[in-house]
CSV table of C-alpha atoms in Angstrom, one decimal:
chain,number,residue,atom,x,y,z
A,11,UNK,CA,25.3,32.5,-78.0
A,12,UNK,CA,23.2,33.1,-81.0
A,13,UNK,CA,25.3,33.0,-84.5
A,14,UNK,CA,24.4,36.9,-86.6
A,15,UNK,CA,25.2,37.4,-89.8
A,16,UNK,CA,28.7,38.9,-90.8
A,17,UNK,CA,29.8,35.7,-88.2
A,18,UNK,CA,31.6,33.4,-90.9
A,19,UNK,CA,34.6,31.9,-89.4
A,20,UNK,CA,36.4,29.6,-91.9
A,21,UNK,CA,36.6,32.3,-94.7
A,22,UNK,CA,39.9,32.0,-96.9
A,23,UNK,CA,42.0,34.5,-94.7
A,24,UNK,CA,41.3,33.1,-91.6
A,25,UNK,CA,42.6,29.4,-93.5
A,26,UNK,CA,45.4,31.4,-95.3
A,27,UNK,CA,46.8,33.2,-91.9
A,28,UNK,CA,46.2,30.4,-89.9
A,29,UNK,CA,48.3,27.8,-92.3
A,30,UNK,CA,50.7,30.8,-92.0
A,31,UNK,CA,50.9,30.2,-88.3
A,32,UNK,CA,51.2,26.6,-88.5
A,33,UNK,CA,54.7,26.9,-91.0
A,34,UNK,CA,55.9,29.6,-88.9
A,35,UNK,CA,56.0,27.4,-85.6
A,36,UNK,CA,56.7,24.5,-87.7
A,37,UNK,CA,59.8,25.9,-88.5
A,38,UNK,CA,60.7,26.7,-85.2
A,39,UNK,CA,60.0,23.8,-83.8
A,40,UNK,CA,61.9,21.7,-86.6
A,41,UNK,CA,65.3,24.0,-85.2
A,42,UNK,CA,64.5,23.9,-81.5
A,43,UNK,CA,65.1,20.2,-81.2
A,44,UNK,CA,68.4,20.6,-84.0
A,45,UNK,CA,69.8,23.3,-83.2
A,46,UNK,CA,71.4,21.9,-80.3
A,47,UNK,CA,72.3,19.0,-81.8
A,48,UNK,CA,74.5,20.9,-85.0
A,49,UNK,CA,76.1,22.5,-82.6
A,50,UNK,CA,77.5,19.8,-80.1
A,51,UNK,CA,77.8,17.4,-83.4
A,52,UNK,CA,78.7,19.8,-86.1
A,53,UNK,CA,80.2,22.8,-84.4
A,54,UNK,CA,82.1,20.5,-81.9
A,55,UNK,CA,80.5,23.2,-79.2
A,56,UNK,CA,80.6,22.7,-75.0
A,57,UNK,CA,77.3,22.2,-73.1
A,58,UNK,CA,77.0,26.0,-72.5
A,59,UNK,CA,77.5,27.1,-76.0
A,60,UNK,CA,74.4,24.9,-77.0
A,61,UNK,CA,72.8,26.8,-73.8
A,62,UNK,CA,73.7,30.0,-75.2
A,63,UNK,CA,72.2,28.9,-78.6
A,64,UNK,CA,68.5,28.9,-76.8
A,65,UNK,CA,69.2,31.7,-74.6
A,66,UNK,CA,70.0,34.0,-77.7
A,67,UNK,CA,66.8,32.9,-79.3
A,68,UNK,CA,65.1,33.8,-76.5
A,69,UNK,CA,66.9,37.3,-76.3
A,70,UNK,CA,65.9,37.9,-79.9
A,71,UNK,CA,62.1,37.0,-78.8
A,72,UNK,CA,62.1,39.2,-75.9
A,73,UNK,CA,63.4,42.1,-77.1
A,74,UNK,CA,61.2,42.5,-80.8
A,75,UNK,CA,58.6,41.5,-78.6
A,76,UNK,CA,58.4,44.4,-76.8
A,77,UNK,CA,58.4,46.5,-79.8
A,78,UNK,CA,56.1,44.5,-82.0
A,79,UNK,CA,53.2,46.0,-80.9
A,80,UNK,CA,53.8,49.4,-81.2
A,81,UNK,CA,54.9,48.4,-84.3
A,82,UNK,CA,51.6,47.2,-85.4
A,83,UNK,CA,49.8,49.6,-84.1
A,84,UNK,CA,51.8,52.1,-86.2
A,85,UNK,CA,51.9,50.5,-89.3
A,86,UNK,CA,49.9,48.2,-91.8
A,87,UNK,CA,49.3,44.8,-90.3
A,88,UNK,CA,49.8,43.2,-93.3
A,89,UNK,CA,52.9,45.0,-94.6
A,90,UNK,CA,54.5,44.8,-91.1
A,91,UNK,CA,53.6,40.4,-90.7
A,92,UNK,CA,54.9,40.2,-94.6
A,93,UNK,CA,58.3,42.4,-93.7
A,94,UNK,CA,58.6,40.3,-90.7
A,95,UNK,CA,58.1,36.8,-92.2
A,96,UNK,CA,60.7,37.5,-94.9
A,97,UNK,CA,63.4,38.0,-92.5
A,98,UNK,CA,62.1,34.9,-90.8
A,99,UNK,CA,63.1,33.3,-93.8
A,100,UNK,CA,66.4,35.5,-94.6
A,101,UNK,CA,67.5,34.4,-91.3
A,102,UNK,CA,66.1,30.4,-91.7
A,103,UNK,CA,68.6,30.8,-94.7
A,104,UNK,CA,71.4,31.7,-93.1
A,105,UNK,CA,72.0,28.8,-90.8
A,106,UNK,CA,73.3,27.5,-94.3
A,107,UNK,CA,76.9,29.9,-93.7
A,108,UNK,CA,76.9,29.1,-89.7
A,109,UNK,CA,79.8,26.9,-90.3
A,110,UNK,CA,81.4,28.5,-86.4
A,111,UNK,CA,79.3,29.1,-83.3
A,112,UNK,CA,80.1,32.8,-83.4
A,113,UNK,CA,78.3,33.4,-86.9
A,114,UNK,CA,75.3,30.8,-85.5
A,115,UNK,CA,74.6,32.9,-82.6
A,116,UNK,CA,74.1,36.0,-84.4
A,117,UNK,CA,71.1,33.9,-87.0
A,118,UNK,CA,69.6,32.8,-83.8
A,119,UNK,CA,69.2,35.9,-82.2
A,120,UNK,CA,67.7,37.6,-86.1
A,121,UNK,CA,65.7,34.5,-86.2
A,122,UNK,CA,64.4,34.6,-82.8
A,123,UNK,CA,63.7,38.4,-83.1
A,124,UNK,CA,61.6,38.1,-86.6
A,125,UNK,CA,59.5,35.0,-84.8
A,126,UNK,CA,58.4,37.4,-82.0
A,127,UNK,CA,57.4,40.1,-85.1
A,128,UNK,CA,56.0,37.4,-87.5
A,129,UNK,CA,54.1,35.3,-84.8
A,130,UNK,CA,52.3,38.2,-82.7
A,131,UNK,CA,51.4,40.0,-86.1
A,132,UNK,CA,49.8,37.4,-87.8
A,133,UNK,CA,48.1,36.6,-84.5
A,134,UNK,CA,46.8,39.9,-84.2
A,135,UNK,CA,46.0,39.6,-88.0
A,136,UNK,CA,44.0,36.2,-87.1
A,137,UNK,CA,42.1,38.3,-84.5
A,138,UNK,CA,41.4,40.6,-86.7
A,139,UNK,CA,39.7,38.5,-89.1
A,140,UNK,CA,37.8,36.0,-86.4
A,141,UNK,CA,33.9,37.3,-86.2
A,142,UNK,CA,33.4,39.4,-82.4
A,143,UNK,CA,30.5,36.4,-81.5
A,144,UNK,CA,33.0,33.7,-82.4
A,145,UNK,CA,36.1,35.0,-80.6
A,146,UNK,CA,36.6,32.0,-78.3
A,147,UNK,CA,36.2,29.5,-80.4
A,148,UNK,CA,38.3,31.2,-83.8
A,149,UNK,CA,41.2,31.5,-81.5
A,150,UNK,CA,41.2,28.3,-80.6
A,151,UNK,CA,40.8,26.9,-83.9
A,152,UNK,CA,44.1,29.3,-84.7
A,153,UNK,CA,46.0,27.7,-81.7
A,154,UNK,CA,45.0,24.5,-82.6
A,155,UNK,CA,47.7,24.7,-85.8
A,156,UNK,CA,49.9,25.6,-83.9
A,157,UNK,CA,49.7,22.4,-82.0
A,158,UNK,CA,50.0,20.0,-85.1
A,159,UNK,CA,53.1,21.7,-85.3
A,160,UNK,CA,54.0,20.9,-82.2
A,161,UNK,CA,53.7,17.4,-83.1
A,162,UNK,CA,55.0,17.3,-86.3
A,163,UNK,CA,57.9,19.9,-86.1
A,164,UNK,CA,60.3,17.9,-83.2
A,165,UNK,CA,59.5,15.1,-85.0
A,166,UNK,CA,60.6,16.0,-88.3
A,167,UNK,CA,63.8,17.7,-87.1
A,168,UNK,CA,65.3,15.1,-85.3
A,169,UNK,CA,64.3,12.8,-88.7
A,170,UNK,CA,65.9,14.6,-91.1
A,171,UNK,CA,69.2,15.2,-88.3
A,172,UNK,CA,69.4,11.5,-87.8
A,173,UNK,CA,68.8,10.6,-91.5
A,174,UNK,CA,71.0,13.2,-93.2
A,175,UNK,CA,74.6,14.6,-91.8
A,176,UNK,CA,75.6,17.8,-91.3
A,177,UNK,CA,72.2,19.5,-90.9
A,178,UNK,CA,71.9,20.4,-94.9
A,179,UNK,CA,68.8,19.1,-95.5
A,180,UNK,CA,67.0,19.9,-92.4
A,181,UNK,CA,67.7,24.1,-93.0
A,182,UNK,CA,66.7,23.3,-97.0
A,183,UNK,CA,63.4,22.2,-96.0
A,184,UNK,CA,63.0,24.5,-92.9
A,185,UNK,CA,64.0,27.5,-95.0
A,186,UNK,CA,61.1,25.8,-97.8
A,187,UNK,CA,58.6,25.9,-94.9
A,188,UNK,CA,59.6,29.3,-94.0
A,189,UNK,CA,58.7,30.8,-97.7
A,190,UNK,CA,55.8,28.5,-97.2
A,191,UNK,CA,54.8,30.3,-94.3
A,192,UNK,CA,55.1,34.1,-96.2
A,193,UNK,CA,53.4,32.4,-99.5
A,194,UNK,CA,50.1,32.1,-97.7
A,195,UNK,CA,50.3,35.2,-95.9
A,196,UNK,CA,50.3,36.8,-99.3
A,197,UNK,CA,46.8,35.3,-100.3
A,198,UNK,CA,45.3,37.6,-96.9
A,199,UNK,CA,44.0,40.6,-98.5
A,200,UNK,CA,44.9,43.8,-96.7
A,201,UNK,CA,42.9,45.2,-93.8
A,202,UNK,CA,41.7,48.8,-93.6
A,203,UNK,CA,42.2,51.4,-90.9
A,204,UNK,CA,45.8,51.6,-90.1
A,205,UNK,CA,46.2,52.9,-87.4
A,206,UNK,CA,48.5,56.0,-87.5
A,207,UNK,CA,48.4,57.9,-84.6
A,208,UNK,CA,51.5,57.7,-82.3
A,209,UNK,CA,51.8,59.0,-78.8
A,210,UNK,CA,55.4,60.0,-78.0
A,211,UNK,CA,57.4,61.9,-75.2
A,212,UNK,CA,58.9,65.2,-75.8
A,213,UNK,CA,62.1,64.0,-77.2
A,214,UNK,CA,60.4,61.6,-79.5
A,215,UNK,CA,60.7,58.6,-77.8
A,216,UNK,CA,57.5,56.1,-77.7
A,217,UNK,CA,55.6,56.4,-74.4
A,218,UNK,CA,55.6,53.0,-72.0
A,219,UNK,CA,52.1,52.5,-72.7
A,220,UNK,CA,52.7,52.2,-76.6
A,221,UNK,CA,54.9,49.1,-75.9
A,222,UNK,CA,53.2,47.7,-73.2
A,223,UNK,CA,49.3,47.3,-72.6
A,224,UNK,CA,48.5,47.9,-68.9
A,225,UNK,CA,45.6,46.2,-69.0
A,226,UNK,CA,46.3,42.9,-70.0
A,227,UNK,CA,49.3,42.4,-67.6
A,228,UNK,CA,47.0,40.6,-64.7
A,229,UNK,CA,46.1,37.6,-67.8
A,230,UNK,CA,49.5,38.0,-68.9
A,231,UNK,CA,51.2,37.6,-65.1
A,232,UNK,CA,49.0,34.5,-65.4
A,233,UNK,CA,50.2,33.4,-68.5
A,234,UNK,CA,53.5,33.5,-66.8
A,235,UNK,CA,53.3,31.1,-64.4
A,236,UNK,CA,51.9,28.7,-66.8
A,237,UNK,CA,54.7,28.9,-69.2
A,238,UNK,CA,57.2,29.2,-66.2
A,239,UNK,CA,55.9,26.0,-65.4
A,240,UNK,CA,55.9,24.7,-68.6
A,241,UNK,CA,59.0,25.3,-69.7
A,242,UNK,CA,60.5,22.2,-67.2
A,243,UNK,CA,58.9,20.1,-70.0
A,244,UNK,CA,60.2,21.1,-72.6
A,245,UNK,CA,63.5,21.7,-71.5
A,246,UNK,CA,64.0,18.5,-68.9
A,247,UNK,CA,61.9,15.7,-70.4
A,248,UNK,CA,64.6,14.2,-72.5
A,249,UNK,CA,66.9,14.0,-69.7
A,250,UNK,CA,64.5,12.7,-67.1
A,251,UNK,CA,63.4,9.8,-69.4
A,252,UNK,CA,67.3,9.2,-70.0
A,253,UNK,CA,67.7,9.3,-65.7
A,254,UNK,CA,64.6,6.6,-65.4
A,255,UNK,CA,65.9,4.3,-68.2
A,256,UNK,CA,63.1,5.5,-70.6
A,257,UNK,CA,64.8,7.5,-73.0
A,258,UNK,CA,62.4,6.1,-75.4
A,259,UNK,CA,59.5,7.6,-74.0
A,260,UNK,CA,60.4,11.4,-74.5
A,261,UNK,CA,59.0,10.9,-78.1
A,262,UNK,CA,56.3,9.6,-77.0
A,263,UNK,CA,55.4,11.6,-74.5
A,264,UNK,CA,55.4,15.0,-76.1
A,265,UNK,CA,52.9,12.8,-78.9
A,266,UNK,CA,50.4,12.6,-76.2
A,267,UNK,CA,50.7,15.8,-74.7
A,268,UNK,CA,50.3,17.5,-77.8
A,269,UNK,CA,47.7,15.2,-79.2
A,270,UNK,CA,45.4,15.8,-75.9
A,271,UNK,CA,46.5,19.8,-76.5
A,272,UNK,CA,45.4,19.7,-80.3
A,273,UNK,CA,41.6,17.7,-79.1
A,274,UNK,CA,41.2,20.4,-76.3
A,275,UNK,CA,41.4,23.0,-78.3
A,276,UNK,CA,38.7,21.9,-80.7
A,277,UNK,CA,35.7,22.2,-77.9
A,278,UNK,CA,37.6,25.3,-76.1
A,279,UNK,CA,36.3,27.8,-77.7
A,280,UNK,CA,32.9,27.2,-77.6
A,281,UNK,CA,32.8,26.0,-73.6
A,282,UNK,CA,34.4,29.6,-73.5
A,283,UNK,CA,31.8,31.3,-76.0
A,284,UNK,CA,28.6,29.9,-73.7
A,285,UNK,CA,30.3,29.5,-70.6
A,286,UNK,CA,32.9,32.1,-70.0
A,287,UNK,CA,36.5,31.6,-68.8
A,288,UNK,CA,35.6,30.6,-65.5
A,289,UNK,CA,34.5,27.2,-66.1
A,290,UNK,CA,37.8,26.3,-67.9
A,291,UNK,CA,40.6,28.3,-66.4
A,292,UNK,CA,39.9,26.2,-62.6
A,293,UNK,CA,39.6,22.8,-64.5
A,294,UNK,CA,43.0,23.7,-66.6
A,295,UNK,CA,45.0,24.9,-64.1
A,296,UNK,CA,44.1,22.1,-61.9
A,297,UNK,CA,44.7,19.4,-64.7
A,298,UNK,CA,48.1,20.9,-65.1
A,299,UNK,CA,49.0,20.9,-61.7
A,300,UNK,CA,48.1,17.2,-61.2
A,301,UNK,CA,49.8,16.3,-64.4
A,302,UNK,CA,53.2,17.9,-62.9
A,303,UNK,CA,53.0,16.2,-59.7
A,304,UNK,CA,52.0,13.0,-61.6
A,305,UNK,CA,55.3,13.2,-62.7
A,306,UNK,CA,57.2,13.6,-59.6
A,307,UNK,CA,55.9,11.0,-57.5
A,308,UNK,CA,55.8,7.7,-60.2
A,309,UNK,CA,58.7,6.7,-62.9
A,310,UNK,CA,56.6,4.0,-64.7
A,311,UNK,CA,55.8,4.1,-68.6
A,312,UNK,CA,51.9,4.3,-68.3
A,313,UNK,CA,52.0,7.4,-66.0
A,314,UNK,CA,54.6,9.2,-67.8
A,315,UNK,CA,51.8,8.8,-70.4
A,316,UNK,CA,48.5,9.7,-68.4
A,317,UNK,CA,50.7,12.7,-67.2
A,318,UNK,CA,51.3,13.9,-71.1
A,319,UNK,CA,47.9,13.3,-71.5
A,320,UNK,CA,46.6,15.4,-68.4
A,321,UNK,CA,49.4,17.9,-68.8
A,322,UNK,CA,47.7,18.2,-72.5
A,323,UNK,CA,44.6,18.8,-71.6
A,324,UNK,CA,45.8,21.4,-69.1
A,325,UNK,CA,47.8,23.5,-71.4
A,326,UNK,CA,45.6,22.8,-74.7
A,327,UNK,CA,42.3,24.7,-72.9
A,328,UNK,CA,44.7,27.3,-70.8
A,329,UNK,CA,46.6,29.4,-73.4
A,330,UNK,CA,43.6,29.6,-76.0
A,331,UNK,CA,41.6,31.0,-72.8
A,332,UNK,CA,44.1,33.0,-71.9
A,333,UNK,CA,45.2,35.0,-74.8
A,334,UNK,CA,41.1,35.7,-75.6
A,335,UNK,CA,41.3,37.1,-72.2
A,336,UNK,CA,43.9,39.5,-73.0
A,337,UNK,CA,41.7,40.9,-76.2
A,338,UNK,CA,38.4,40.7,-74.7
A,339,UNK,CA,37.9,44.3,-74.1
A,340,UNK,CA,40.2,46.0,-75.5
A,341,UNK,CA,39.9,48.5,-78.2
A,342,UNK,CA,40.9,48.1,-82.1
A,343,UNK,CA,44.0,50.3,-82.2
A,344,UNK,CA,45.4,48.2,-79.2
A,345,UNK,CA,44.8,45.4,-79.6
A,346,UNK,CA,48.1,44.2,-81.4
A,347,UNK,CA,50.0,45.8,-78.0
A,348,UNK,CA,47.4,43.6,-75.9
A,349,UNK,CA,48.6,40.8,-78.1
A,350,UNK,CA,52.6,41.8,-77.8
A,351,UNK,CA,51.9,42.7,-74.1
A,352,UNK,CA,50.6,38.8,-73.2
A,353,UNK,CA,52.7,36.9,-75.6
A,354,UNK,CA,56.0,38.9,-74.0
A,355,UNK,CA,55.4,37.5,-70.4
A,356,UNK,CA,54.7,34.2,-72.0
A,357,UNK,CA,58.0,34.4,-73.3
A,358,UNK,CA,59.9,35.6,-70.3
A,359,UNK,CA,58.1,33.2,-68.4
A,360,UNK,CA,59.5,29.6,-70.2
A,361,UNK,CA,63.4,31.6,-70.6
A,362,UNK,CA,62.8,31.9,-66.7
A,363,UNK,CA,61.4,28.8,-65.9
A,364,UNK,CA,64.2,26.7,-68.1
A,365,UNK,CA,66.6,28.7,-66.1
A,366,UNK,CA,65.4,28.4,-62.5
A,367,UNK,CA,63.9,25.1,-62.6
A,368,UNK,CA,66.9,24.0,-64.3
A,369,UNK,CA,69.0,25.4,-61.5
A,370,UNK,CA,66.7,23.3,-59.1
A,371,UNK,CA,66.4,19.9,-61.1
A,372,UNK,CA,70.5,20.4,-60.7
A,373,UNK,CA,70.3,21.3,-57.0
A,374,UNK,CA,67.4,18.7,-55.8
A,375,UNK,CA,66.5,16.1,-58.8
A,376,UNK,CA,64.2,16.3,-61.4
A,377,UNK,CA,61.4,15.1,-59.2
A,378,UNK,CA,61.5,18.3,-57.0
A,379,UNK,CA,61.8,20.3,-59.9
A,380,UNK,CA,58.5,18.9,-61.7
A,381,UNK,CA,56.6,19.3,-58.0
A,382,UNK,CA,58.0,22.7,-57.9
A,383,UNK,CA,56.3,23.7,-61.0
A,384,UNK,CA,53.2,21.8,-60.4
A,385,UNK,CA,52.4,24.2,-57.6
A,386,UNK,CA,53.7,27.3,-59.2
A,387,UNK,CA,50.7,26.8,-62.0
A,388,UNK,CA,48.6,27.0,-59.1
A,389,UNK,CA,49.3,30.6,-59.2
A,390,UNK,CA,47.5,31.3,-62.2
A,391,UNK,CA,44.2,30.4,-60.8
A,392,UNK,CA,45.3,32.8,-57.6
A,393,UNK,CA,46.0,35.6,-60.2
A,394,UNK,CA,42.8,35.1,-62.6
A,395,UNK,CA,40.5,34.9,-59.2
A,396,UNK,CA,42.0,37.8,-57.3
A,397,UNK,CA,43.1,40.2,-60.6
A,398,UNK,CA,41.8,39.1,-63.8
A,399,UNK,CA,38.4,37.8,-62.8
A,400,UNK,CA,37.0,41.8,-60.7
A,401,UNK,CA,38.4,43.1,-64.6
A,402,UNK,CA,36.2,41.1,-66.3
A,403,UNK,CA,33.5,42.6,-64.5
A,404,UNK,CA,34.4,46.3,-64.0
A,405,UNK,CA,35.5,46.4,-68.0
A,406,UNK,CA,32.9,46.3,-70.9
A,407,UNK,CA,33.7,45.5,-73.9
A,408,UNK,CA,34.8,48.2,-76.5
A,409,UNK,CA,31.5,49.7,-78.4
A,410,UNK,CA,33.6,49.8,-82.1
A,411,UNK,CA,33.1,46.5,-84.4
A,412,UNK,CA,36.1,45.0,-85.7
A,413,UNK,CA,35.4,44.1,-89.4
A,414,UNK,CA,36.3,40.9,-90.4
A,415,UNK,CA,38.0,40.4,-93.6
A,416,UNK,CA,36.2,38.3,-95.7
């Protein structure tokens, strides 16, 4: 595809909301390995309360979610992602007072609830800015900070856990990346032509299809099953490593993964650019697949390994593809409810994944489990075949231009 003028990618708001994105996920992903941890060590709670802990978060997720769109559709991007962020940090700061589990809960489900407002705004906001031509390949590039922080944020929580007591200096610096994270949002100047328009029922209450985008629910079932499968990795890893003698290798292996994820991502977009989402979304899913089943059928070092690696490369070219899918074709004023709409079933997808695989890895061992969801990410390649692929067809793209903000 020929580059036009106007098609500038790496202008200073797409670096400044893009860093934004990398401290936002840094931060969670600095407290998702911890939190757990403060409360078995430091809160002295049982196996389920540090359950609950992650299934709060995820309640909080789910639930702004849903709303998020309509939010931004409603409102000012930019006033709505700055809002958002700073009660991402209010709550960061207020695992400082969570000296019982009852008080802890409560943050978790505020700070879960403003990550599913802060991240699907200022991913709207990056689409936003990212040039029509270069679609594919700016979201990518926007995914791929998100995966250094996936290798730096685990890593640095369990550091500054092991190297410091009581958690105090792990929510200092987490509540530091946090105002890190609103900081650069603040350099993104503010975009024009908020929507205001707002469909409603007769007794004022929002209509379903201002919280939900219909369609973008066929990419988003797809999205799904990837997460659903996903989620037996981050969730069961640790303990399958610790069942096979390896526990070691856990560290390790989410390095790989996310190192493969992070080079993926920097060809993605423009395979999908030239060639379309075919080409990638067969490869990916298949890649995934073989990864999971790599993991069922060997215990060794190497292949735990060459299954990060695979299962890497899977994921890193899947979700970028995916989530331009869910865009691609979709009007301006919706395109923060197209956003909201996929990212929600992402969501659901890993809380139900973690729950049901967990109920089978307890059932019938880890290595049914990881089988299991190999073949479930099959399904994705069913769905974008049979449902997403005949849309991609039958939809043209949207005749507005979105303006980028330069």
């Amino acid at each position: 595809m020929n580059r036009v003028l106007g098609s500038k990618l790496w202008t200073k708001s797409f670096m400044a909301v893009s860093m934004c994105s990398f401290f936002i996920y840094l931060n969670v992903y600095m407290l998702s390995t911890a939190i757990p941890l403060y409360v078995k060590d430091a809160l002295h709670g049982s196996e389920q309360q540090m359950g609950l802990a992650i299934t709060l978060w995820s309640i909080g997720v789910v639930a702004l979610r849903l709303l998020s769109g309509r939010w931004m559709d409603r409102y000012s991007l930019n006033m709505l992602s700055v809002w958002s962020i700073a009660v991402f940090l209010l709550g960061s700061s207020l695992y400082f007072g969570a000296a019982g589990i009852g008080f802890l809960l409560v943050v978790r489900m505020l700070h879960g609830g403003s990550f599913a407002v802060a991240s699907t705004s200022t991913s709207t906001l990056a689409m936003r800015i990212i040039p029509d031509e270069r679609k594919g390949e700016g979201i990518s590039y926007f995914s791929l900070f998100m995966s250094v922080s996936m290798v730096l944020g685990p890593a640095c929580g369990i550091y500054l856990w092991d190297k410091f007591e009581k958690g105090t200096v792990l929510f200092v610096v987490s509540a530091i990346v946090s105002g890190l994270a609103l900081l650069c949002l603040l350099l993104v100047p503010s975009s024009k032509g908020v929507i205001t328009s707002f469909k409603t029922h007769k007794r004022g209450k929002p209509a379903w299809r201002e919280l939900v985008e219909p369609k973008v629910l066929p990419i988003s079932l797809a999205g799904f099953m990837l997460s659903f499968s996903y989620s037996s990795l981050t969730s069961f890893i640790s303990s399958y490593t610790e069942e096979l003698n390896q526990a070691g290798m856990a560290g390790w292996f989410f390095i790989v993964f996310a190192l493969i994820m992070m080079l993926s991502r920097l060809l993605v977009g423009r395979v999908y650019d030239r060639w379309g989402a075919g080409c990638i979304v067969y490869p990916g899913v298949c890649f995934f697949a073989i990864g999971m089943l790599a993991l069922s059928v060997e215990r060794s070092s190497m292949v735990l390994l060459l299954s990060a690696a695979v299962l890497g490369l899977g994921h890193g070219v899947l979700f970028p593809v995916f989530q331009t899918i869910a865009v691609e074709g979709i009007s301006r004023k919706r395109r923060g409810i197209a956003t909201s709409t996929f990212l929600l079933l992402f969501d659901i997808g890993f809380g139900a994944g973690s729950f049901v695989l967990g109920w089978i890895a307890a059932g019938a061992g880890y290595r049914t489990m990881f089988s299991i969801a190999g073949m479930t990410v099959l399904l994705s390649a069913a769905i974008y075949f049979w449902m997403v692929r005949p849309l991609a067809v039958s939809n043209p793209k949207p005749e507005e231009e979105i303006q980028s903000i330069q």
